[in-house]
Every structure is written in C-alpha cells, then in structure tokens.
Amino acid sequence: LLAQVDSSVGGKTAINHPLGKNMIGAFYQPQLVVCDLATLDTLPVRELSAGLAEIIKYGPIADMDFMGWLEDHMDDLLARDRTALAHAVRRSCEIKAWVVGQDEREAGLRAILNFGHTFGHAIEAGMGYGAWLHGEGVGAGMVMAAELSCRLGLVDDAFVARLKVLVQRAGLPLRGAVLDAADNAGRYLELMRVDKKAEAGEIRFVLIDGPGRACVRAAPDALVREVIDACCAG
Ligand code: GLY
C-alpha cells in the first residue's frame, strides 16, 4: 500500500546508509506504474497501517477535504473495502503527481512530501532499520511535526488532536521511540542533522502552516527537545 501511494510516483530510487535513510539515490522515472488493489488482500495488517500513514500525510499538507474523507472511511480502509482503497490510492497519487509535476528534483515544493519523515527517519535509523516500519516512523513523526508546528503557533491544539486520532485509528504507534535513555532528544537531533533536508547542520522541518498547507523551516533546538520529550514520554 505504501508503494502504491508514495514510492510508485515520482521516480525516487534510494538505499539506506547507517547514518541516514535514503541518503544514496537517483531520480529514475518508471515507464508504467500499476497499482493492483487485489495485491492488498494478503498484506499483513501492520504493513497496511504503515501504508495508511503515507495516505494520511496528504491531508495535512495539501487537502483537508481528503483528511475529512479519511476520518469518515478509516474503518472501511482497515477492512480493505475495495472502493475505499481505490479512492485513497487514486487521491494520494493525484496529490503526489501534482507536487512532483511542479518540482521533480526537489528544488523546493517536493520536500513537503517528507512531512513526518525528519522525525520518522531518526526513529528508523536510531532503532535500526526494520525495527520500526517506515510508515510507523512517519505516523509518529507526523504527530511530532504537528506538535512542533503547534508550539511555533502555526496550527492549534485541535488540529494536532485530530491528526493524532487519525494516526491512532490507522493502527499506528502515536508515541515517538526512545532512542537513548540518557539523552533521547540529543540522539534525535544528532540523527536529524544528517537528514537530506538539513542545510549546513541546520535541521529543516516540514511543518503544517495552517490545515492543508505545509512549509519547510528550521526551529530552535530547545523547542525541538521539548517536542521530543513530550512525544516520547510515558
Ligand atoms: N516520498 C517522498 C518523495 O517521493 O518525494
């Protein structure tokens, strides 16, 4: 499901490096993309949820109507209702194609597709690839990025709460992983500084700049630490 709604469109090919996710790669467009919904019938439930994370992503960054539709149809998607899955896959591909069509090589706009990925990649690398599925890292990462957006005054608490409910309903972990008991936030910051979007060691976060709109910007380390502490606690 994750491949159908994300990696299938846009031509990014990459491999992971112990220092960071997708750090070595190329743009190589496919000649044809086939999304066969029947293949989802045998998808393990954990992988289904991981795919749903990348579907949810498109709401906050680009289409709040789609977010509302997901809230109304999450149970259908989890039940693998073919009509609901068809709409979710089609709309996700449309949004992704709209973004990539304007910025194939990620000079700017395309980076909004990485909402939740800066925190999420830190979780994946910090836990060791494979411990958390990519979509699980993205789910928790979106909640962390929304929380950071809220603390920067870009969205309100109600928006963060709404996203959290949707992520949880998709069967995804809400809380960030603890990467280092002694200095958890420090470990996140260290890993996020080697993120592809970081510039000269400054972490660039994809944040929600009002419902349905994303921006890419830096944030003070102290605030990022607060967000990590709050989201990994408990
Ligand atoms: N998965 C993000 C992108 O293709 O740009």
XYZ file of C-alpha atoms and ligand atoms in Angstrom, residues 6 9 12 57 96 100 106 110 113-114 117, ligand 1:
16
model
C 4.036 7.043 -2.405
C 5.019 8.116 -8.216
C 12.928 8.432 -6.355
C 0.167 12.531 5.146
C 1.754 13.317 -5.211
C 6.170 16.151 -8.226
C 13.059 18.538 -5.087
C 8.539 18.396 -3.242
C 6.032 15.182 0.897
C 8.514 14.493 3.682
C 9.857 11.962 7.775
N 8.471 10.067 -0.697
C 8.745 11.438 -0.908
C 9.051 11.769 -2.323
O 8.909 10.946 -3.191
O 9.437 12.873 -2.602
